[in-house]
XYZ file of C-alpha atoms in Angstrom:
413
model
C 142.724 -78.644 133.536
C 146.032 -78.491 132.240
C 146.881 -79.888 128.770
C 149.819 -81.543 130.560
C 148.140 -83.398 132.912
C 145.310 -84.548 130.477
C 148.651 -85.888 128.198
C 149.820 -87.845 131.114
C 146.544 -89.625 131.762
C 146.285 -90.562 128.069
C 150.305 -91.922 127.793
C 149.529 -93.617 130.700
C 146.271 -95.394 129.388
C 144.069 -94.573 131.653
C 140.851 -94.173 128.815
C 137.445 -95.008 129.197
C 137.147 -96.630 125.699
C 133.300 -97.394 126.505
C 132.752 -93.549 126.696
C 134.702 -91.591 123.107
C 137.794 -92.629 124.541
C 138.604 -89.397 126.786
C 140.279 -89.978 130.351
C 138.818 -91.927 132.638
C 137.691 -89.776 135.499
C 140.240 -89.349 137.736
C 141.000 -86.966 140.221
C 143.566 -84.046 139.793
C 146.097 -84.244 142.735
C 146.452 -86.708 146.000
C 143.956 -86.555 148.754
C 145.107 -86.136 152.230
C 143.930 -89.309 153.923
C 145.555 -90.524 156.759
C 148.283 -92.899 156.331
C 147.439 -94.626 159.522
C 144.300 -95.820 158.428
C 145.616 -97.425 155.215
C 148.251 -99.339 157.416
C 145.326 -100.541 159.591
C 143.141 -101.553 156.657
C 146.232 -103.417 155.080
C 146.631 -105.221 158.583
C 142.816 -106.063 158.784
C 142.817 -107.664 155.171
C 144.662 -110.825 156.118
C 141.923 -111.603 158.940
C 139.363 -111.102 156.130
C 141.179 -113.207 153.766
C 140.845 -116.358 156.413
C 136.681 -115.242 156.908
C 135.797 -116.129 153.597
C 138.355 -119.179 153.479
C 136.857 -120.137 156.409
C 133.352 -119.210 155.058
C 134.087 -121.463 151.627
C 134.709 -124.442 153.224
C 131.521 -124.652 154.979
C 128.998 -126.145 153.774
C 125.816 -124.640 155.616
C 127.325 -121.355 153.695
C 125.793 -123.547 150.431
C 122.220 -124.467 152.389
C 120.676 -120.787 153.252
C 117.007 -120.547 151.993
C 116.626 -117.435 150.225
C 114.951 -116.414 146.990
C 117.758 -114.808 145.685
C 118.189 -115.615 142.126
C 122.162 -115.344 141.524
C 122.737 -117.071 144.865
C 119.999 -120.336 144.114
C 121.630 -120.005 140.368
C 125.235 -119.914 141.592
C 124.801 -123.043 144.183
C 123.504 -125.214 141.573
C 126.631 -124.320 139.884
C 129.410 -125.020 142.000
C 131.732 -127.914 141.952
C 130.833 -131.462 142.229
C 134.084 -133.471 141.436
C 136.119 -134.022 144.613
C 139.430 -134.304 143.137
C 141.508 -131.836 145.446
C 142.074 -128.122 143.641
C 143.648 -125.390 145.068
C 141.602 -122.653 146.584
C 142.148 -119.160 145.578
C 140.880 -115.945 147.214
C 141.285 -112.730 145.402
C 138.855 -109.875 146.521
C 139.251 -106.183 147.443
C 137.531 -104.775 150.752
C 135.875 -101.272 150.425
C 136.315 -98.964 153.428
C 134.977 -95.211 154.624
C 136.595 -93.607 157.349
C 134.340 -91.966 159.148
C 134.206 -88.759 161.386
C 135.351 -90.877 164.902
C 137.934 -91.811 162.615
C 136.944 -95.685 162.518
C 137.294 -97.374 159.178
C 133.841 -98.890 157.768
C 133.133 -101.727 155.175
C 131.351 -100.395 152.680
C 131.074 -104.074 151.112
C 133.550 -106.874 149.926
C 133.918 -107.647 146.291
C 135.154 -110.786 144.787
C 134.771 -110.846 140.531
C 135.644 -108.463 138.391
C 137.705 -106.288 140.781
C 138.648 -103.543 138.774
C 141.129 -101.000 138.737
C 144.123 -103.046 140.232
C 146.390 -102.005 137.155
C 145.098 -98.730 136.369
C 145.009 -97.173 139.866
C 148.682 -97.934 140.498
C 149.296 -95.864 136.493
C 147.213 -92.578 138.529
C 149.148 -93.007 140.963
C 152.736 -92.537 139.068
C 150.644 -89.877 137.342
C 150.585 -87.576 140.485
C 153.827 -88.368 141.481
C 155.131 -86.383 138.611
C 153.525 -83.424 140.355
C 153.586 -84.558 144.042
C 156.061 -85.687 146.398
C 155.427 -88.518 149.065
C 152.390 -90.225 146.950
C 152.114 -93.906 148.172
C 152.698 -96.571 145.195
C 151.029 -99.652 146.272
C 152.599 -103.152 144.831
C 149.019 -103.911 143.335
C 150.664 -105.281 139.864
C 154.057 -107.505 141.626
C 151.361 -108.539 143.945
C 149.024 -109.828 141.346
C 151.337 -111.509 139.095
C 153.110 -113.077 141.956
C 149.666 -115.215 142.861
C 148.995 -115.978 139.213
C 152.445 -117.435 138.766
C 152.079 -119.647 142.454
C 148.884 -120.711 140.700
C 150.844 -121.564 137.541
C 153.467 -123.576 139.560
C 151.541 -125.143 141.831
C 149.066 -126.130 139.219
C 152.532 -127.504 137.372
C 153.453 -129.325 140.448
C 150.104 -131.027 141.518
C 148.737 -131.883 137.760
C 151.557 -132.554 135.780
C 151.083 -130.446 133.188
C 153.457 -128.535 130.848
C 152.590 -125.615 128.431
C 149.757 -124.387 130.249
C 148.305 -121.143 129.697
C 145.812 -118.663 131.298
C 142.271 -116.714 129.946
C 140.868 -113.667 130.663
C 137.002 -114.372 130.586
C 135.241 -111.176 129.338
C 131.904 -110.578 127.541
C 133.361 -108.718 125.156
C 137.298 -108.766 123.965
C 136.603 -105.603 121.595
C 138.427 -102.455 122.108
C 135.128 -101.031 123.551
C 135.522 -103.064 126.495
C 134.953 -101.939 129.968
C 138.308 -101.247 131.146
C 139.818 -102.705 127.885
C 143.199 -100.732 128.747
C 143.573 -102.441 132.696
C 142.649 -105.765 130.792
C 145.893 -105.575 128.303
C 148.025 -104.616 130.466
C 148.116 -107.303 132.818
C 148.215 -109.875 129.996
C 151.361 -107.854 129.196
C 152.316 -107.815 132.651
C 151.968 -111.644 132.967
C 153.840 -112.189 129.888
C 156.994 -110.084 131.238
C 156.957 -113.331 133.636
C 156.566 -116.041 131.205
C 152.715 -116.663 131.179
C 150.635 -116.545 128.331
C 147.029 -115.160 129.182
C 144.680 -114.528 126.312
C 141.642 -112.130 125.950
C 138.861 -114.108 125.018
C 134.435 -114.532 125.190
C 132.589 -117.734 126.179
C 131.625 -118.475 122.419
C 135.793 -118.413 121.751
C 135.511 -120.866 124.313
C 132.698 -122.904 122.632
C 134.975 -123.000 119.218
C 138.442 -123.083 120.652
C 137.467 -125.068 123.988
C 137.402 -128.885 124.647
C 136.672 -130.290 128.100
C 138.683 -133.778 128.439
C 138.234 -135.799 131.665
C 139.652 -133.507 134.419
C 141.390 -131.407 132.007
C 140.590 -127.812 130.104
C 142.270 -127.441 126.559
C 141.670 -124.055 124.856
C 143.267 -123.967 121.183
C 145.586 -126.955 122.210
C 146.672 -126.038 125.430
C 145.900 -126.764 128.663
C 144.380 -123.940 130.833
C 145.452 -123.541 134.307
C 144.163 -120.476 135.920
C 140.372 -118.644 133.865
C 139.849 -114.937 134.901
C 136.318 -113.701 135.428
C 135.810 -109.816 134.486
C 132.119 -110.587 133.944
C 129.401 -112.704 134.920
C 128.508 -111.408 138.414
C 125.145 -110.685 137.966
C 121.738 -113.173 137.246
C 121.421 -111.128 134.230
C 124.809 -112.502 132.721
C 123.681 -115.740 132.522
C 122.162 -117.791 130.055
C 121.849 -121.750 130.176
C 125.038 -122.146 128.065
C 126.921 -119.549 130.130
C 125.661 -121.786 133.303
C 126.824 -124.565 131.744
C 130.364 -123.334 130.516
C 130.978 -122.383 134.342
C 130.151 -125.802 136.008
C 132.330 -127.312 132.925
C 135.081 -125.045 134.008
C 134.876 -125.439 137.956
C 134.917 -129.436 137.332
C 137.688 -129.333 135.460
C 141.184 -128.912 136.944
C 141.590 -125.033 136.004
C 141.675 -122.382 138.726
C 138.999 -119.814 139.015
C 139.072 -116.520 139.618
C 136.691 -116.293 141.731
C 135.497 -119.894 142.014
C 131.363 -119.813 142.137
C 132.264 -120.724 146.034
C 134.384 -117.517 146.127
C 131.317 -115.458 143.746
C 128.882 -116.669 146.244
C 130.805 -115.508 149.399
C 131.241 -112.358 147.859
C 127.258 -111.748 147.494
C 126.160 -108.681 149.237
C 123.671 -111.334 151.137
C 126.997 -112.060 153.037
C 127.372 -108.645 154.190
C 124.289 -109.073 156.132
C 125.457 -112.208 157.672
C 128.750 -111.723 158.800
C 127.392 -108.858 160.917
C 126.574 -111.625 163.495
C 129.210 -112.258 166.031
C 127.633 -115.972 166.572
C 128.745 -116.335 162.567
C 132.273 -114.452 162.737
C 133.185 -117.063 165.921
C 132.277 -119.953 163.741
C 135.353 -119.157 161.389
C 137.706 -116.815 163.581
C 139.220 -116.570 167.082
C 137.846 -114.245 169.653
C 141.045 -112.101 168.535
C 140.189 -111.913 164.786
C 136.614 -111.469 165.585
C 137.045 -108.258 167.779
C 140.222 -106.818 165.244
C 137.399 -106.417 162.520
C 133.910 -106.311 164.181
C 134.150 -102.840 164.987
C 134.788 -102.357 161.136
C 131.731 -104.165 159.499
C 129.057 -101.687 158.597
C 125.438 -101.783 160.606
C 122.800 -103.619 158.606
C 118.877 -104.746 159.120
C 116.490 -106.545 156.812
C 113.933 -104.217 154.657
C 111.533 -106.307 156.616
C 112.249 -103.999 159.644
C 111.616 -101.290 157.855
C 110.266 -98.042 160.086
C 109.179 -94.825 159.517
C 112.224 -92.525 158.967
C 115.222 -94.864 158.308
C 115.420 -92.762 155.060
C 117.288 -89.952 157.331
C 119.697 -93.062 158.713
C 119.523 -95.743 156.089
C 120.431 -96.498 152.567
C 118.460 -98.950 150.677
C 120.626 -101.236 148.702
C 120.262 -103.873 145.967
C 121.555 -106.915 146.199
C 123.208 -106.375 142.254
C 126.842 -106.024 141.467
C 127.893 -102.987 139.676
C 127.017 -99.271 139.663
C 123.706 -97.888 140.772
C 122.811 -100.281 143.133
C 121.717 -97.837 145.714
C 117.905 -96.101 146.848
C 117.962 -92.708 149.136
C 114.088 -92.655 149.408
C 110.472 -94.267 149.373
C 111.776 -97.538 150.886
C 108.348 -98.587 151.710
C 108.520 -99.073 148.223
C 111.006 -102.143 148.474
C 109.868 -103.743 151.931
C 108.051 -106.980 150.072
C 111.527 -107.823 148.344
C 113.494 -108.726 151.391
C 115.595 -111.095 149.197
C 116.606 -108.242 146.247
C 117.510 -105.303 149.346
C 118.517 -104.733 152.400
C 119.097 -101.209 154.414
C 122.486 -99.851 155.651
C 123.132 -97.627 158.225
C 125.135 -94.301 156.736
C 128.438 -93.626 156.885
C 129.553 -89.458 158.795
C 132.759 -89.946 156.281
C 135.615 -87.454 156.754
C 136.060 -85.024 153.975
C 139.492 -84.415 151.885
C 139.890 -81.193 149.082
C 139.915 -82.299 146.058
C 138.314 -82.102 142.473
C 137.827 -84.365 139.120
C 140.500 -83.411 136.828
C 137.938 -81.746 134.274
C 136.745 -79.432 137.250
C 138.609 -76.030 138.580
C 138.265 -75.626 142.010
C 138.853 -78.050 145.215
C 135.687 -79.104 146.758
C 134.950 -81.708 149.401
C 135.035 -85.660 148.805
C 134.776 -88.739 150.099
C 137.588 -91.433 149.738
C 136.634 -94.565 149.366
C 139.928 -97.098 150.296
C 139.438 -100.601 148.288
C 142.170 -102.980 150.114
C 143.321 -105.921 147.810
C 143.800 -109.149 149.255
C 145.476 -112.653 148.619
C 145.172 -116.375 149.909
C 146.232 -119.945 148.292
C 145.705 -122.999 149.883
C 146.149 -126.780 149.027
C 145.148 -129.742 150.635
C 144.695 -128.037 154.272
C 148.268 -125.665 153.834
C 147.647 -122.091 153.395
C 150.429 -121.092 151.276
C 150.093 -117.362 150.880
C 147.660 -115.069 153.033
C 148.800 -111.097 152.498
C 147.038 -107.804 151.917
C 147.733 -106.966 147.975
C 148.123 -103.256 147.844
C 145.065 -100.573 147.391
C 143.266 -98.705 145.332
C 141.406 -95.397 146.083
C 138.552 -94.163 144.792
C 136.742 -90.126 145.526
C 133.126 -88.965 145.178
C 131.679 -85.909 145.667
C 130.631 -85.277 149.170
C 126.927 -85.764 148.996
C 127.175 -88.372 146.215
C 125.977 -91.708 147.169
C 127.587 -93.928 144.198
C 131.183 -93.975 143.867
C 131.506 -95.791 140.318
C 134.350 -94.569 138.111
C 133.399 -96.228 135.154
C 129.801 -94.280 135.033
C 131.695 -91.098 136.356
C 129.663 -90.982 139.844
C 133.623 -91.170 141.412
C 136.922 -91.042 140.444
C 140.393 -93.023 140.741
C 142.416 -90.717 143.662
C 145.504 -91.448 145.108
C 146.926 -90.834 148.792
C 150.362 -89.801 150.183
C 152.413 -91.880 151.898
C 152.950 -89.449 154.839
C-alpha cells in the first residue's frame, strides 16, 4: 500500500473511528463491473420506489401474524393521528450480478443506509489514479429531498425556523460512521438547513411535544434522521415511546416505522409472490423486476442438503446476519430465519487497500432511491445514485464497517 494512497483516504475522511481510527476498508483501485448493469439497476429503482409506496399504504401490510418481535413491536408503534403528512421513501436496493449476467436482490434496506456520503469521497479518491471512474450524485441527490421535505413541510404547516436531527445512539466521535454523519450536516448547511447530531436522552432534555408539533431546543423540527434503532434490541420502553411521540407529531421520518417495517427482511420473503407484486404494480412493473428478486423458502421447508444451495439468514439488521451450515439447527424458528437460494456472482480483480496482490471479489451494487408524496401526488420518484461495496470471493458477509467487505468503486465505461 502506498503511503500516498493511505494519505488520500485519511484527507478525505474516510476513518473508521470505532476501530483506532485507521482507514476504513476500502478497496485499492476501480472494479471492472459492467456499466450496463448499473444503468439497468438505476432504471429498476424507480419501480421499487412505487412497491413499497404502494406496500405502505396498505393496510393488510400492518395485519400479518407472525412472531417476529421488531415487526409486532414496530406495528404497535406506528402512527395513529390522521392529520395528512407527507410520505417519504429513502432506501438503497442491494444487487449481485450473477454469472448469466442477471442482476439479483440481495435485500432492500430502509434505516440507517450507510455510506451515501463516504462512498461518493472513495470514489474521487480513485479518480486521482484512474480515468473514467463513475461519480454518482449520491450527496445533490440527498440534500435535494431533505430540502423538498423542508419546503413542503414550510408550505403545508406553516412553520418558520424549522430545523432537522440526526437521531443516533451515540453523537461521540466514536460513532459508527461518525465522519459520513458530519458531513452531511455540513452538506445540508451549505443549503441553508440546520441539522444537529443528537441521542434520544438530548431529546428527553431539549425535546417538548406540543399538540401536532415537535420543538427541540426552541425550534420546530421538520424532518428526524434515524441512523439507529433498526433492531428489537435498540429498544427500550422510552425509546418506543419517543418514536410513536415523533411519528404523531408533524415531523418527517426517515424511515417512518411504516417505511422500517416495509424494509424488514420478512418482506423479502413476501414480495417474491407474483399474486403480492400485482396487488401494487402493473403487469409491466411486475415482470421489469421479478426476474431480479432473489429465490426464497421458509426454514420450515427445510431438506436435506439445501446447505450446498441455501443460505440461512436472520431476520436482524446489520452485519453477521448470515448461517452456511447445520440449518436443522434453526428449522423451529421460522419467524427469526428464512433460507436463500445462492447467488453464481461474477468475479472482478481487485484487493483491500492494506493487501498486495489482485484477487477475485464480489461487487455488491447498493442502488439509492427517492419518493415524496402528499395527499395522493407523488412529487419526486428517481433512483439516487449508488454505492458499491467488494468482498472476497468466497466471503459470505459483505459489511465494511466489521471489515468482511470494502467500499469499491466502478468505471463509468
Amino acid at each position: 500500500m502506498s503511503d500516498h494512497f493511505k494519505d488520500l483516504l485519511y484527507a478525505n475522511a474516510l476513518i473508521n473511528t470505532t476501530n483506532n481510527f485507521v482507514p476504513i476498508n476500502v478497496t485499492r483501485h476501480p472494479s471492472k463491473f459492467p456499466a450496463d448493469k448499473v444503468v439497468e439497476a438505476l432504471k429498476l429503482q424507480k419501480v421499487m420506489n412505487i412497491l413499497l409506496y404502494k406496500a405502505i399504504k396498505d393496510h393488510a401490510t400492518y395485519e400479518i401474524s407472525t412472531m417476529d418481535e421488531i415487526y409486532n413491536m414496530l406495528v404497535k408503534m406506528k402512527r395513529t393521528n390522521n392529520k395528512k403528512k407527507l410520505t417519504l421513501i429513502y432506501m438503497r436496493t442491494d444487487y449481485l450480478l450473477n454469472k448469466d449476467y442477471v442482476l439479483k436482490q440481495v435485500e432492500i434496506n430502509t434505516i440507517s443506509v450507510a455510506f451515501v456520503e463516504l462512498n461518493p469521497r472513495l470514489n474521487k479518491v480513485h479518480s486521482v489514479e484512474h480515468k473514467n471512474v463513475w461519480l454518482p450524485e449520491n450527496m445533490p441527490k440527498f440534500v435535494q429531498m431533505v430540502t423538498l421535505v423542508r419546503d413542503s413541510f414550510i408550505e403545508t404547516n406553516g412553520y418558520n425556523d424549522v430545523i432537522a436531527l440526526l437521531l443516533d445512539d451515540n453523537t461521540s466521535l466514536q460513532s459508527a460512521n461518525f465522519f459520513e454523519k458530519k458531513n452531511l450536516i455540513f452538506e445540508l448547511a451549505a443549503k441553508g438547513i440546520t441539522m444537529l447530531h443528537v441521542t434520544a436522552k438530548d431529546i428527553e432534555i431539549k425535546g417538548v411535544f406540543e399538540n401536532d408539533k415537535f420543538i427541540y431546543d426552541g425550534k420546530c423540527v421538520f424532518f428526524v434522521y434515524l441512523r439507529y434503532f433498526y433492531n428489537y434490541d435498540h429498544h427500550d420502553d422510552n425509546i418506543m415511546e419517543l418514536r410513536r411521540r415523533i411519528e404523531n407529531s408533524d415531523a418527517v421520518t426517515l424511515p417512518s416505522i411504516e417505511l422500517q417495517i416495509i424494509g424488514l427482511k420478512m418482506f423479502q420473503v413476501i414480495f417474491e409472490s407474483k399474486d403480492v407484486l400485482r396487488k401494487y404494480l402493473s403487469d409491466a412493473q411486475v415482470k421489469s423486476i421479478y426476474d431480479h428478486f432473489g429465490d426464497f423458502k421458509n426454514i420450515k421447508d427445510y431438506q436435506t442438503g439445501d446447505e450446498n444451495t441455501y443460505i440461512l439468514k436472520s431476520m436482524r439488521e446489520g452485519g453477521n446476519t448470515i448461517i452456511t451450515e447445520d440449518f436443522q439447527n434453526y428449522i423451529n424458528e421460522p419467524d427469526k430465519y428464512f433460507l436463500m437460494k445462492k447467488i453464481d456472482s461474477i468475479t472482478v480483480s481487485n484487493r483491500f487497500y492494506t493487501e498486495k496482490d489482485d484477487v477475485d471479489m464480489i461487487l455488491e451494487l447498493g442502488v439509492l432511491g427517492t419518493l415524496i408524496e402528499y395527499d395522493g401526488n407523488v412529487i419526486l420518484n428517481e433512483p439516487s445514485g449508488f454505492i458499491c461495496r467488494s468482498k472476497k470471493k468466497g466471503s459470505n458477509e459483505c459489511g465494511v464497517t466489521c471489515n468482511y467487505g470494502g467500499l469499491d468503486s466502478v468505471y463509468k465505461n
